[in-house]
PDB file of N, CA and C in Angstrom:
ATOM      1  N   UNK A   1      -8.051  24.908 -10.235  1.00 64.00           N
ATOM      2  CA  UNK A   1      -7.422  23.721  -9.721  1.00 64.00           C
ATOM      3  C   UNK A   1      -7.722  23.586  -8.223  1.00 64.00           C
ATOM      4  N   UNK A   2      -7.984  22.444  -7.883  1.00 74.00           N
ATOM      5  CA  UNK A   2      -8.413  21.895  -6.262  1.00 74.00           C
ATOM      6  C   UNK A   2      -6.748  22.050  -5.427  1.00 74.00           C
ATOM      7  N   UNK A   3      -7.297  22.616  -4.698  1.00 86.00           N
ATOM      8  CA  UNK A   3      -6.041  22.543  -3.736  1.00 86.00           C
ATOM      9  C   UNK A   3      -6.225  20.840  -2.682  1.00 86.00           C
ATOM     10  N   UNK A   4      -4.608  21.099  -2.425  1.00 89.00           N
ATOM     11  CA  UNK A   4      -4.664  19.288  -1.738  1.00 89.00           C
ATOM     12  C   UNK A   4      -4.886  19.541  -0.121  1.00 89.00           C
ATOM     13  N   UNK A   5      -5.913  19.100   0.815  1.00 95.00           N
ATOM     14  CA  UNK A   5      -6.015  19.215   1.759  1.00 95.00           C
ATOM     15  C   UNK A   5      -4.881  18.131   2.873  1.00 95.00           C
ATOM     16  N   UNK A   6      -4.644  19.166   3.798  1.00 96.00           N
ATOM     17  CA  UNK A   6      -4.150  18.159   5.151  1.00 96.00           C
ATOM     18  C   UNK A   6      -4.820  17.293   5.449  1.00 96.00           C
ATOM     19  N   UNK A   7      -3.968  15.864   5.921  1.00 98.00           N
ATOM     20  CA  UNK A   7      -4.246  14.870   6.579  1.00 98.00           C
ATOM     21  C   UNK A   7      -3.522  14.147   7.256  1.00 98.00           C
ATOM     22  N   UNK A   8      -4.426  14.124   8.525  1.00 98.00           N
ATOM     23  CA  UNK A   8      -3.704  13.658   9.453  1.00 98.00           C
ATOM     24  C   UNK A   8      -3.487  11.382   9.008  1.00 98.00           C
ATOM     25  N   UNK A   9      -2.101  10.998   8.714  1.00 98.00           N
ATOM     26  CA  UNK A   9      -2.330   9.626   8.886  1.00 98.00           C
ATOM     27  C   UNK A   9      -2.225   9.260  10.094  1.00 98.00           C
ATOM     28  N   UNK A  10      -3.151   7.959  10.134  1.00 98.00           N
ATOM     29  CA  UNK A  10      -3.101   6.970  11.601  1.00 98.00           C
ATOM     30  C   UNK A  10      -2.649   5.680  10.788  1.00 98.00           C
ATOM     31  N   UNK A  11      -2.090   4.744  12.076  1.00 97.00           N
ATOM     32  CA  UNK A  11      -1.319   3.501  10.977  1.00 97.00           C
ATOM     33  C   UNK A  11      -2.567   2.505  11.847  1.00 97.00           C
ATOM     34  N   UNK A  12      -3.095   1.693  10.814  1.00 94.00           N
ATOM     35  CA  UNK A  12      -3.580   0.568  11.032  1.00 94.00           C
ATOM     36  C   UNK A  12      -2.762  -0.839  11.081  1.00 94.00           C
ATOM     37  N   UNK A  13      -2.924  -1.363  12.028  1.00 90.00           N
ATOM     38  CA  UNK A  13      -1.696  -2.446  12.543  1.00 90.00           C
ATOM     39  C   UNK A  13      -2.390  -3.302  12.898  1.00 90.00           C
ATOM     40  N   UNK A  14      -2.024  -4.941  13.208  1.00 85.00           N
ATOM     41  CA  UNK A  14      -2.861  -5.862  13.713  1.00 85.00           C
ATOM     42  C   UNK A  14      -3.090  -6.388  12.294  1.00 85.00           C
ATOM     43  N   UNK A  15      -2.568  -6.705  11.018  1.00 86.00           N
ATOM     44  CA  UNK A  15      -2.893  -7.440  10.351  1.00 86.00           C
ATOM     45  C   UNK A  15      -1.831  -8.256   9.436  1.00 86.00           C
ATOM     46  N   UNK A  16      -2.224  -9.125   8.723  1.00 89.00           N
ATOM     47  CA  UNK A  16      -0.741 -10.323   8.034  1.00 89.00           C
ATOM     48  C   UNK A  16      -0.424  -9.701   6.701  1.00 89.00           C
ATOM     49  N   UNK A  17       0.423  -9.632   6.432  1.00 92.00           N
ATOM     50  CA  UNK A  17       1.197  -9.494   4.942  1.00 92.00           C
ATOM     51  C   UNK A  17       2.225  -8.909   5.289  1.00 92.00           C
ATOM     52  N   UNK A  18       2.853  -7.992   4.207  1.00 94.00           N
ATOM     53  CA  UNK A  18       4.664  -7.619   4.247  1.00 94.00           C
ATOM     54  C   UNK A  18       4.483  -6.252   4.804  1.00 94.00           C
ATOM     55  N   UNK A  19       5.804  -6.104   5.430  1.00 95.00           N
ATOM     56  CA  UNK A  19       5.626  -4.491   6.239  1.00 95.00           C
ATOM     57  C   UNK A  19       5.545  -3.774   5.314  1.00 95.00           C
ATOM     58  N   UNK A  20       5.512  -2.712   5.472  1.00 96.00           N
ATOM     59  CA  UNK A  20       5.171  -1.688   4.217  1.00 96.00           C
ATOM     60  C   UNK A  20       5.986  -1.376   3.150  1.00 96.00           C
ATOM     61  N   UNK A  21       7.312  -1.299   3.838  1.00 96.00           N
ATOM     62  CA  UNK A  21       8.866  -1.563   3.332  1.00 96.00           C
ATOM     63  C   UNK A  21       9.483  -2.496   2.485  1.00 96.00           C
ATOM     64  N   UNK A  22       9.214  -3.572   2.611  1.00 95.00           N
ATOM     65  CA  UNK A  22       9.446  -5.129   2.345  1.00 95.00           C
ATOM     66  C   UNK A  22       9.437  -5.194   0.574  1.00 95.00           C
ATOM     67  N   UNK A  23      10.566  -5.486   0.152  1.00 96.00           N
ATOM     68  CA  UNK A  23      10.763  -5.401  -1.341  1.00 96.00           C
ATOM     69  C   UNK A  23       9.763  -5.821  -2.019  1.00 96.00           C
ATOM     70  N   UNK A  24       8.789  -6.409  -1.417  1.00 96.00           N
ATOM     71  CA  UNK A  24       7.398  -7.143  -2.151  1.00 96.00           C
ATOM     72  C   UNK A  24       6.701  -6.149  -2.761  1.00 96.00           C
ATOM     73  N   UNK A  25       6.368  -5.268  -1.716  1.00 97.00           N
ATOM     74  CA  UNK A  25       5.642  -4.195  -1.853  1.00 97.00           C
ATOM     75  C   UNK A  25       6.202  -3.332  -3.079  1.00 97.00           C
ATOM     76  N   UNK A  26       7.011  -2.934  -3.325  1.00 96.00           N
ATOM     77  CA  UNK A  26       8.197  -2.402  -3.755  1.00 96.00           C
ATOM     78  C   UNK A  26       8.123  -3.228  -5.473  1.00 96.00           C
ATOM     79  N   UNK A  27       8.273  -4.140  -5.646  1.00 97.00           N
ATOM     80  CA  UNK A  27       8.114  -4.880  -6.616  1.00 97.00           C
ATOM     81  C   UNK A  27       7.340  -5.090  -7.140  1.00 97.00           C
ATOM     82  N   UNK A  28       5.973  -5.712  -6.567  1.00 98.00           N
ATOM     83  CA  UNK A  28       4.837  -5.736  -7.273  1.00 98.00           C
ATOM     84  C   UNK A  28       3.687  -5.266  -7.300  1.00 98.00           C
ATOM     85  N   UNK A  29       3.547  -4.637  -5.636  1.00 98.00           N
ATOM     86  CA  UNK A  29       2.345  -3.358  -5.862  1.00 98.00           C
ATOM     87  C   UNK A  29       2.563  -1.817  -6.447  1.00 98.00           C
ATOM     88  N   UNK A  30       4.003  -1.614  -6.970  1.00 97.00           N
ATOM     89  CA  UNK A  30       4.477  -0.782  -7.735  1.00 97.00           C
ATOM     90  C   UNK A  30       4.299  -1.308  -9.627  1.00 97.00           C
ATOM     91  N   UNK A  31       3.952  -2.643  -9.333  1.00 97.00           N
ATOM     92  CA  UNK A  31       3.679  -3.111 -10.638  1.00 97.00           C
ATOM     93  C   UNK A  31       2.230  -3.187 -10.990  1.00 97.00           C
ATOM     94  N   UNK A  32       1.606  -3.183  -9.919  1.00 97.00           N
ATOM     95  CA  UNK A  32       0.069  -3.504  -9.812  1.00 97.00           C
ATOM     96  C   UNK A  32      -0.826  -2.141 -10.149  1.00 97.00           C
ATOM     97  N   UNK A  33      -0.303  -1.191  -9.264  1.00 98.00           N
ATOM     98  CA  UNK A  33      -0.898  -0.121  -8.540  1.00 98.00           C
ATOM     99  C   UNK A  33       0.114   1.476  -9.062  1.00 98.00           C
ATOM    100  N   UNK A  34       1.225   1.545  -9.827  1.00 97.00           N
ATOM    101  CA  UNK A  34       2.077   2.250  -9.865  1.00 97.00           C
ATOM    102  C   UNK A  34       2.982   2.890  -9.016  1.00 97.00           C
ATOM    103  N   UNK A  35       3.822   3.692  -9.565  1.00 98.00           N
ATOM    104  CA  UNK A  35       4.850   4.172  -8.866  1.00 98.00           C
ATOM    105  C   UNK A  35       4.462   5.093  -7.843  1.00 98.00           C
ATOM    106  N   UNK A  36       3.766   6.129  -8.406  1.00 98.00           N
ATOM    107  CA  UNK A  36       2.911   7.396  -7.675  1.00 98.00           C
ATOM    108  C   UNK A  36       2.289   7.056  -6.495  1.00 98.00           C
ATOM    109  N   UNK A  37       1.682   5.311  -7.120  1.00 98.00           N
ATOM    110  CA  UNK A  37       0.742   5.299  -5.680  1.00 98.00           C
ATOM    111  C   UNK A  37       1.863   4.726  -4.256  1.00 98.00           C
ATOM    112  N   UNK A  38       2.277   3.893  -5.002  1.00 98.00           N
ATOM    113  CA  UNK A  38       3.345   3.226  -3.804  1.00 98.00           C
ATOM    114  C   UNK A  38       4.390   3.860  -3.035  1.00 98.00           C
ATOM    115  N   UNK A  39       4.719   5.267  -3.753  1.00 98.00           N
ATOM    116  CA  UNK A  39       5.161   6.169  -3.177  1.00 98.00           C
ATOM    117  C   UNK A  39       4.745   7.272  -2.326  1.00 98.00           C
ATOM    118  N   UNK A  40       3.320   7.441  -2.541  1.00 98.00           N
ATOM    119  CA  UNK A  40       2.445   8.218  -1.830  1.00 98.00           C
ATOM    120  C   UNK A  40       1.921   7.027  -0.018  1.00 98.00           C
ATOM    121  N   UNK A  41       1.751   5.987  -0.378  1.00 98.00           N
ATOM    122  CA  UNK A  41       1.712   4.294   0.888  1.00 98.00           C
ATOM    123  C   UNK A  41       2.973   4.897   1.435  1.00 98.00           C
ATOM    124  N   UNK A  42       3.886   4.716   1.374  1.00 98.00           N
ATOM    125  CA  UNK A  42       5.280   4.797   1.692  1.00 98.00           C
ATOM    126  C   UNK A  42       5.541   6.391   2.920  1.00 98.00           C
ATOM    127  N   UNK A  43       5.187   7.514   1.918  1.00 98.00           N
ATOM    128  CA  UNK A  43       5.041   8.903   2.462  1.00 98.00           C
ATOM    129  C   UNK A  43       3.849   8.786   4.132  1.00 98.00           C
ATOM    130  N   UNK A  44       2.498   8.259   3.473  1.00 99.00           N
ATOM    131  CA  UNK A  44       1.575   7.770   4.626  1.00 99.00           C
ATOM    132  C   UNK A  44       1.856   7.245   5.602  1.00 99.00           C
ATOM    133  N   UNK A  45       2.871   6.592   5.805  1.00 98.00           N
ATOM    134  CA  UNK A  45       3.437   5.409   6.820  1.00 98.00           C
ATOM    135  C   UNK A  45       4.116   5.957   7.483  1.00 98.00           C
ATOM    136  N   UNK A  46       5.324   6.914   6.540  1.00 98.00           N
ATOM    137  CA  UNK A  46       6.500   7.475   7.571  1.00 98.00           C
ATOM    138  C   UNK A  46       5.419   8.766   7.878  1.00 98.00           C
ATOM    139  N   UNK A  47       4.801   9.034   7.824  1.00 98.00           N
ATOM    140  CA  UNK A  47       4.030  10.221   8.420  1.00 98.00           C
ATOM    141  C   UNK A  47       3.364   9.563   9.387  1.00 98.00           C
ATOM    142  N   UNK A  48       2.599   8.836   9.336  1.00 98.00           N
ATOM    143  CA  UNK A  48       1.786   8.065  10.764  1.00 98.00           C
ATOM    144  C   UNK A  48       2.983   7.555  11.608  1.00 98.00           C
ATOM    145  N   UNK A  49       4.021   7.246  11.271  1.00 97.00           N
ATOM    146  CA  UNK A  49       4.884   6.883  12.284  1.00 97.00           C
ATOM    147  C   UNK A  49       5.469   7.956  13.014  1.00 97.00           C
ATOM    148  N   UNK A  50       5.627   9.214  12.607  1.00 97.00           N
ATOM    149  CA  UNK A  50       5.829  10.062  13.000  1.00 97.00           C
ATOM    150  C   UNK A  50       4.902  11.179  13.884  1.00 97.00           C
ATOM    151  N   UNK A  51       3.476  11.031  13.403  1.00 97.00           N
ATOM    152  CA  UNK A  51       2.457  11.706  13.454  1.00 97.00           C
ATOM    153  C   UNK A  51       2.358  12.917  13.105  1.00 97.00           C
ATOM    154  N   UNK A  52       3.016  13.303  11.992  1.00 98.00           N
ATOM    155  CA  UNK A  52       2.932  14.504  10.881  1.00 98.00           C
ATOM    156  C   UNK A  52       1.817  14.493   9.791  1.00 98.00           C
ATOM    157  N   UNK A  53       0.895  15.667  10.055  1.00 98.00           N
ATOM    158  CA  UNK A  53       0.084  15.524   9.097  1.00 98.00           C
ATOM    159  C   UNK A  53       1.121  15.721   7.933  1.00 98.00           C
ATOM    160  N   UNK A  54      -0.125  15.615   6.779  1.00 98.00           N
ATOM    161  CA  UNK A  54       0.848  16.117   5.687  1.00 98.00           C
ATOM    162  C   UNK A  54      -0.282  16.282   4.507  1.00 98.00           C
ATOM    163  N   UNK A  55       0.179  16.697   2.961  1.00 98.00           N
ATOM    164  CA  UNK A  55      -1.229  17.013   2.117  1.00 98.00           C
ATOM    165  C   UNK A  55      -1.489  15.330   1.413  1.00 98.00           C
ATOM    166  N   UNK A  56      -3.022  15.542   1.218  1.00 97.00           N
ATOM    167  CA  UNK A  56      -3.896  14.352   0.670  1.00 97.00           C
ATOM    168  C   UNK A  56      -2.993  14.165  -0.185  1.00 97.00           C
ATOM    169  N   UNK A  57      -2.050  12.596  -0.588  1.00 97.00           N
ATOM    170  CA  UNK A  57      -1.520  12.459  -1.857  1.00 97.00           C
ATOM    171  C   UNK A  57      -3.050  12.386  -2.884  1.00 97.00           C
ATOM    172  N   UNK A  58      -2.197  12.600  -4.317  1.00 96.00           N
ATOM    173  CA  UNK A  58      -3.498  12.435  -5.366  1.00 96.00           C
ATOM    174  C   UNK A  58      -3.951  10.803  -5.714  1.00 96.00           C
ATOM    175  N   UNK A  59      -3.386   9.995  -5.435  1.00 97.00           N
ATOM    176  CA  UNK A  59      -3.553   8.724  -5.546  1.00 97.00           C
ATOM    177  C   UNK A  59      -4.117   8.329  -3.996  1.00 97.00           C
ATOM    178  N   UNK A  60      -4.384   8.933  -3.373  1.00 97.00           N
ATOM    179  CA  UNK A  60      -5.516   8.291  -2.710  1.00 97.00           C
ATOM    180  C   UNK A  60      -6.523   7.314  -2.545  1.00 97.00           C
ATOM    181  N   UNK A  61      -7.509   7.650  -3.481  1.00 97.00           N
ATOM    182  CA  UNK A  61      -8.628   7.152  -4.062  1.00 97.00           C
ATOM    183  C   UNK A  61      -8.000   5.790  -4.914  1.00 97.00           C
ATOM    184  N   UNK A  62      -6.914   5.827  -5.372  1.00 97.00           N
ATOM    185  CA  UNK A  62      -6.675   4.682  -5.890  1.00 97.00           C
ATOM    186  C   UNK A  62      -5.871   3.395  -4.789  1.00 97.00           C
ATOM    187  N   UNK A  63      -5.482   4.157  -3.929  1.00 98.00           N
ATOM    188  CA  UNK A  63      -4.861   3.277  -2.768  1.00 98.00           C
ATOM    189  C   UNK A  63      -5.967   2.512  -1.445  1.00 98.00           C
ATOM    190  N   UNK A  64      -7.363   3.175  -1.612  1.00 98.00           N
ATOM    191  CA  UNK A  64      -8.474   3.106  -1.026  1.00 98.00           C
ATOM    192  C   UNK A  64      -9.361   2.288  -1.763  1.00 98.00           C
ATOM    193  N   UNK A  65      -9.207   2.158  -2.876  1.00 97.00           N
ATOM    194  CA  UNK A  65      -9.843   0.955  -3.949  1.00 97.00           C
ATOM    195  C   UNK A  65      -8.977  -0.285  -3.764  1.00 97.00           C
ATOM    196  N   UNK A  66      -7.669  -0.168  -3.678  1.00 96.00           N
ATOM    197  CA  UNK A  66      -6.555  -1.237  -3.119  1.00 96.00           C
ATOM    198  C   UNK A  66      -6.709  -2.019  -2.014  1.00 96.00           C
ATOM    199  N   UNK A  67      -7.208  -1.669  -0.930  1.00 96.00           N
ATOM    200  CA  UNK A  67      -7.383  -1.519   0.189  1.00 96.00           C
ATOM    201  C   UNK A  67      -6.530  -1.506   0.994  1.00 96.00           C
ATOM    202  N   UNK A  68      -5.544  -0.103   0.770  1.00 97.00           N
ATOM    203  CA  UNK A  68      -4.515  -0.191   1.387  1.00 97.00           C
ATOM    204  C   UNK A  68      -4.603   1.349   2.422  1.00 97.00           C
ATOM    205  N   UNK A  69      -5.322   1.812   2.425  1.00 98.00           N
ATOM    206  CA  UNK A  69      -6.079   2.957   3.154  1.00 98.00           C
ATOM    207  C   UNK A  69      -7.463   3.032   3.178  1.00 98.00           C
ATOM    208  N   UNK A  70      -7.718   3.757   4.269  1.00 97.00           N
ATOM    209  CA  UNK A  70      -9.300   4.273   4.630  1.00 97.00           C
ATOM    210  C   UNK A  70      -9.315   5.848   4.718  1.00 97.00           C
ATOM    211  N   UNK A  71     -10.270   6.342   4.152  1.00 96.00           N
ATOM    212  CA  UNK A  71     -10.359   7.772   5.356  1.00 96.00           C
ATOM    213  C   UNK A  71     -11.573   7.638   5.712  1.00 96.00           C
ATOM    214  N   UNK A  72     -11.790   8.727   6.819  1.00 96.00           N
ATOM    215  CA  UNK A  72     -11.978   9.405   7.603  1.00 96.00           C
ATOM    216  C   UNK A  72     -11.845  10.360   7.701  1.00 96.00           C
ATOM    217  N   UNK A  73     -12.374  11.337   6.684  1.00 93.00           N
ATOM    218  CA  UNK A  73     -12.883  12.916   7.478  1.00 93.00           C
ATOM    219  C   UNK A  73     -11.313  13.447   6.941  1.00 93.00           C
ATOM    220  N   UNK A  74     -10.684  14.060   7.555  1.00 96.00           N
ATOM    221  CA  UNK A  74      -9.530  14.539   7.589  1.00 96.00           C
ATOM    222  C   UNK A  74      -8.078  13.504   7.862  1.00 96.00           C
ATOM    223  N   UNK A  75      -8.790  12.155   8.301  1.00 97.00           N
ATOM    224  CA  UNK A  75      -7.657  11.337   8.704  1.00 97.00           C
ATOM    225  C   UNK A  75      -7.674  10.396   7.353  1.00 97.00           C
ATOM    226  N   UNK A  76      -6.438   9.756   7.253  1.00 98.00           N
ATOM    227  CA  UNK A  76      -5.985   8.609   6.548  1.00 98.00           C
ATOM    228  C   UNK A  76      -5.298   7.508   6.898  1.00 98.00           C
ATOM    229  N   UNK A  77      -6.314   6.727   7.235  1.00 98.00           N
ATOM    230  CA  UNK A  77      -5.460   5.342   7.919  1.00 98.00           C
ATOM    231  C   UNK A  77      -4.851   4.201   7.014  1.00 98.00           C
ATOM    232  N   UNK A  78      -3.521   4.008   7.444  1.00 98.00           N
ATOM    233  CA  UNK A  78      -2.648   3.499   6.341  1.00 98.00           C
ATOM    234  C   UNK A  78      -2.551   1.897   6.911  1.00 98.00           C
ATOM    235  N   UNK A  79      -2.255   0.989   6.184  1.00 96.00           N
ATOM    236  CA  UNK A  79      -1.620   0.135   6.595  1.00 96.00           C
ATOM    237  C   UNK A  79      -0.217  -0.096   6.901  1.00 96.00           C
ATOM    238  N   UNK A  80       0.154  -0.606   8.252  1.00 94.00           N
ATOM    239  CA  UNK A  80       1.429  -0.960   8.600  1.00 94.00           C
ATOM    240  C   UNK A  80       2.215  -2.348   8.074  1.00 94.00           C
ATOM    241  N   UNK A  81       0.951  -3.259   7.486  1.00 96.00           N
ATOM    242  CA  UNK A  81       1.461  -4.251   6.865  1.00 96.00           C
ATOM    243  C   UNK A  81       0.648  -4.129   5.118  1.00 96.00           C
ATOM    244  N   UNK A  82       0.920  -4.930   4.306  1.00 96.00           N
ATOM    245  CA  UNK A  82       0.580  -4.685   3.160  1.00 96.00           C
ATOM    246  C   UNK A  82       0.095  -6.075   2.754  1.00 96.00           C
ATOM    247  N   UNK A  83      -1.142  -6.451   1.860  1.00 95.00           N
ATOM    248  CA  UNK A  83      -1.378  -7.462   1.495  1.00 95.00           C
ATOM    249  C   UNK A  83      -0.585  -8.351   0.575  1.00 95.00           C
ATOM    250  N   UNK A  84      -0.674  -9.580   0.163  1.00 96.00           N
ATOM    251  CA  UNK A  84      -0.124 -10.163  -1.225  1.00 96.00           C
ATOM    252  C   UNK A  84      -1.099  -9.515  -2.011  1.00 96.00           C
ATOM    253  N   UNK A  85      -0.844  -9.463  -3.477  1.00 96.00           N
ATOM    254  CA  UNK A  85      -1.631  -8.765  -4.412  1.00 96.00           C
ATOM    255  C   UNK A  85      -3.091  -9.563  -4.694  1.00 96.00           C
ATOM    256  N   UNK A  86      -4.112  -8.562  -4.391  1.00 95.00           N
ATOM    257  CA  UNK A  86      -5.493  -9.823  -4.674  1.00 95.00           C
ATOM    258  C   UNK A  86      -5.456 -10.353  -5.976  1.00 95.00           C
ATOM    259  N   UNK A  87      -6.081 -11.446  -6.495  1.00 95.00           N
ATOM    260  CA  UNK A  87      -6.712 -11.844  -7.766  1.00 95.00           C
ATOM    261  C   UNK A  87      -6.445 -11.045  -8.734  1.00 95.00           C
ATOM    262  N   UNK A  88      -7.436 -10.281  -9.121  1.00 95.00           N
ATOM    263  CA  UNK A  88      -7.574  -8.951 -10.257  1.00 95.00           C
ATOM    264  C   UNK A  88      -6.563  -7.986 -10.378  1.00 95.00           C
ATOM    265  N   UNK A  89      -5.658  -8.041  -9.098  1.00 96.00           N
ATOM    266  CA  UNK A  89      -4.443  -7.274  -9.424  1.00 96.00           C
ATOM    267  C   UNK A  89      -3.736  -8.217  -9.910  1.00 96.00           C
ATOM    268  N   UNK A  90      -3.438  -9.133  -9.367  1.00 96.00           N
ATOM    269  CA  UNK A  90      -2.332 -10.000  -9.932  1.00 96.00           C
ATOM    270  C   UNK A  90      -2.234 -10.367 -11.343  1.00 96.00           C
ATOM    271  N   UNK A  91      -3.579 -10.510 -11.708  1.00 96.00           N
ATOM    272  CA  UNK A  91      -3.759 -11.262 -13.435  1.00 96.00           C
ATOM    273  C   UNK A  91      -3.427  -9.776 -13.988  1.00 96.00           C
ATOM    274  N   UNK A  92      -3.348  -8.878 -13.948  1.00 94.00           N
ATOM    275  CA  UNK A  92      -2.803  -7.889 -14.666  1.00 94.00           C
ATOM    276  C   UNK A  92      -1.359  -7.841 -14.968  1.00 94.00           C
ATOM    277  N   UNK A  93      -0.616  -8.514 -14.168  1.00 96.00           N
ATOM    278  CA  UNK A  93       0.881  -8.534 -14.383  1.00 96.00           C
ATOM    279  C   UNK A  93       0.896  -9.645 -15.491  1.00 96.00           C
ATOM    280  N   UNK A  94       2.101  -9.196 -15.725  1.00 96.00           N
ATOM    281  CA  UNK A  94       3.044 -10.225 -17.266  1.00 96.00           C
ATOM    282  C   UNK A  94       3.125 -11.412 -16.473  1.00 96.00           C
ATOM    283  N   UNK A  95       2.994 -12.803 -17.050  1.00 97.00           N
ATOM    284  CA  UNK A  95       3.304 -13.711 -16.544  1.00 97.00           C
ATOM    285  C   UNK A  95       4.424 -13.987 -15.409  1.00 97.00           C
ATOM    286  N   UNK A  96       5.555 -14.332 -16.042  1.00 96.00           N
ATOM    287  CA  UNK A  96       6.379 -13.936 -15.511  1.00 96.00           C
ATOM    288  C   UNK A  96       6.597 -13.402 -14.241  1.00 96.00           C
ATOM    289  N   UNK A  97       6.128 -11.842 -13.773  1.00 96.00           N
ATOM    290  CA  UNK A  97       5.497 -11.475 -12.419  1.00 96.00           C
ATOM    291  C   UNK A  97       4.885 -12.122 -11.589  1.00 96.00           C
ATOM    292  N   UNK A  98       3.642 -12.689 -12.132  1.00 96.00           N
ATOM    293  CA  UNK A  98       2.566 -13.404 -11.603  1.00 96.00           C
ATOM    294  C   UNK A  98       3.423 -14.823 -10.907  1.00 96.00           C
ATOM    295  N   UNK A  99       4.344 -15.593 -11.433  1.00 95.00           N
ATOM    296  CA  UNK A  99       4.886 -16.670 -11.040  1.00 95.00           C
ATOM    297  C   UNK A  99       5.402 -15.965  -9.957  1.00 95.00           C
ATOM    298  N   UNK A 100       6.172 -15.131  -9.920  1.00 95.00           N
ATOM    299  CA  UNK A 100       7.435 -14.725  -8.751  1.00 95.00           C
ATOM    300  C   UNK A 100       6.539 -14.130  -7.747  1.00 95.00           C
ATOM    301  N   UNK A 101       5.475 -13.177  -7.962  1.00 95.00           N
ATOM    302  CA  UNK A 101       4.972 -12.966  -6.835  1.00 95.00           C
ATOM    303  C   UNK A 101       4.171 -14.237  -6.359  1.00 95.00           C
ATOM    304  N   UNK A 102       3.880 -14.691  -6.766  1.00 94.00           N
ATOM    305  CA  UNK A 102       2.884 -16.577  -5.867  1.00 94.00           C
ATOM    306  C   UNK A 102       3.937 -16.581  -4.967  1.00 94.00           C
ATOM    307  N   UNK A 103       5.115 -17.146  -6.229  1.00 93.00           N
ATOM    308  CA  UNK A 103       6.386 -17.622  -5.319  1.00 93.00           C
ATOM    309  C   UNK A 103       6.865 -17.049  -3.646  1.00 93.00           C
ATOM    310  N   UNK A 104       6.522 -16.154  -4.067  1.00 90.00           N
ATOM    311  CA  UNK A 104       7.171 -14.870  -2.831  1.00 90.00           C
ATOM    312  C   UNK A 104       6.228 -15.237  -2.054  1.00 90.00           C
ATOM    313  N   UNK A 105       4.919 -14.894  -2.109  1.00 86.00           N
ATOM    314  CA  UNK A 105       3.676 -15.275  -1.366  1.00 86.00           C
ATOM    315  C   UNK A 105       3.870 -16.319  -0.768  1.00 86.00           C
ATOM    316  N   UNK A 106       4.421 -17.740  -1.290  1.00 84.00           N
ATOM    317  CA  UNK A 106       4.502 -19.198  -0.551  1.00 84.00           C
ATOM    318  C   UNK A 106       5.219 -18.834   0.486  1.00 84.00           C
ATOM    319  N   UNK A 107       6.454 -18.427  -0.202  1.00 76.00           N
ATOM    320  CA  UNK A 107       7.443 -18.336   1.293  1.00 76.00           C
ATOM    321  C   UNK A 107       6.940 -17.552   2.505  1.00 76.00           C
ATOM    322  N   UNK A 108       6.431 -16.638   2.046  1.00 66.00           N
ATOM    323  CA  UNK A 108       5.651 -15.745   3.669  1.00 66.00           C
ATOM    324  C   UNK A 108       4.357 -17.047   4.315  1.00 66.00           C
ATOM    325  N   UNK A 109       3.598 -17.470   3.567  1.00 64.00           N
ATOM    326  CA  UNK A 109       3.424 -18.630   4.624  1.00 64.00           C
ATOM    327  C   UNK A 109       3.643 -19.875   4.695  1.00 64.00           C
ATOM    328  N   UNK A 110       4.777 -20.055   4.079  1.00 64.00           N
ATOM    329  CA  UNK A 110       5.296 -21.431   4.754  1.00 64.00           C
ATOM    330  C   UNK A 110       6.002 -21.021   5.782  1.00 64.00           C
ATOM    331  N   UNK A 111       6.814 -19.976   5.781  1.00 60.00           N
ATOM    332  CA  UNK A 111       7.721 -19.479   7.330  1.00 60.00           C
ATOM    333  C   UNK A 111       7.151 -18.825   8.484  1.00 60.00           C
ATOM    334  N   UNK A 112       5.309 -19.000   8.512  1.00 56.00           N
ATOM    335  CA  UNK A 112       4.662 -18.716   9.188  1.00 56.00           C
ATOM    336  C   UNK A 112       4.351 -19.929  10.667  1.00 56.00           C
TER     337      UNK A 112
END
């Protein structure tokens, strides 16, 4: 078995969508992307805010296909804000979902 290496996160900031926190995230990139991963985003964040390394979560690679991290070597740069769900994630949700997250989406830029 691979052991999980340290990494240092850095937070990438300077961009539009929901803070990392923001029930959106929470709701539907936990619907998109799973629990594991959105909880491992979450761990990344309060560690870059802190500047605690900590070990490679295993969903990595799937949060880096998201584009919700980069690495770098030993570093992992997280996002401080989080996107609306792209296209191909979104059509994966139950209808239903798909309406409420648009919905949610309008309101972040109409109150822009």
């Amino acid at each position: 078995m691979r052991r999980r290496q340290p990494v240092t996160p850095r937070l990438l900031t300077g961009q539009d969508g929901y803070p990392v926190r923001h029930p959106y995230v929470r709701r539907f990139w936990t619907a998109a992307i799973g629990p594991a991963s959105v909880a491992a985003l979450l761990r990344l964040a309060r560690a870059a805010e802190r500047s605690q390394p900590i070990l490679r979560p295993t969903t990595t690679p799937t949060l880096a296909r998201a584009g919700l991290v980069v690495e770098q070597g030993r570093e992992v740069w997280v996002r401080s804000t989080v996107p609306p769900l792209p296209d191909p994630l979104l059509r994966r949700l139950p209808q239903a979902l798909q309406r409420e997250a648009l919905a949610t989406t309008q309101q972040l830029t109409t109150n822009d």
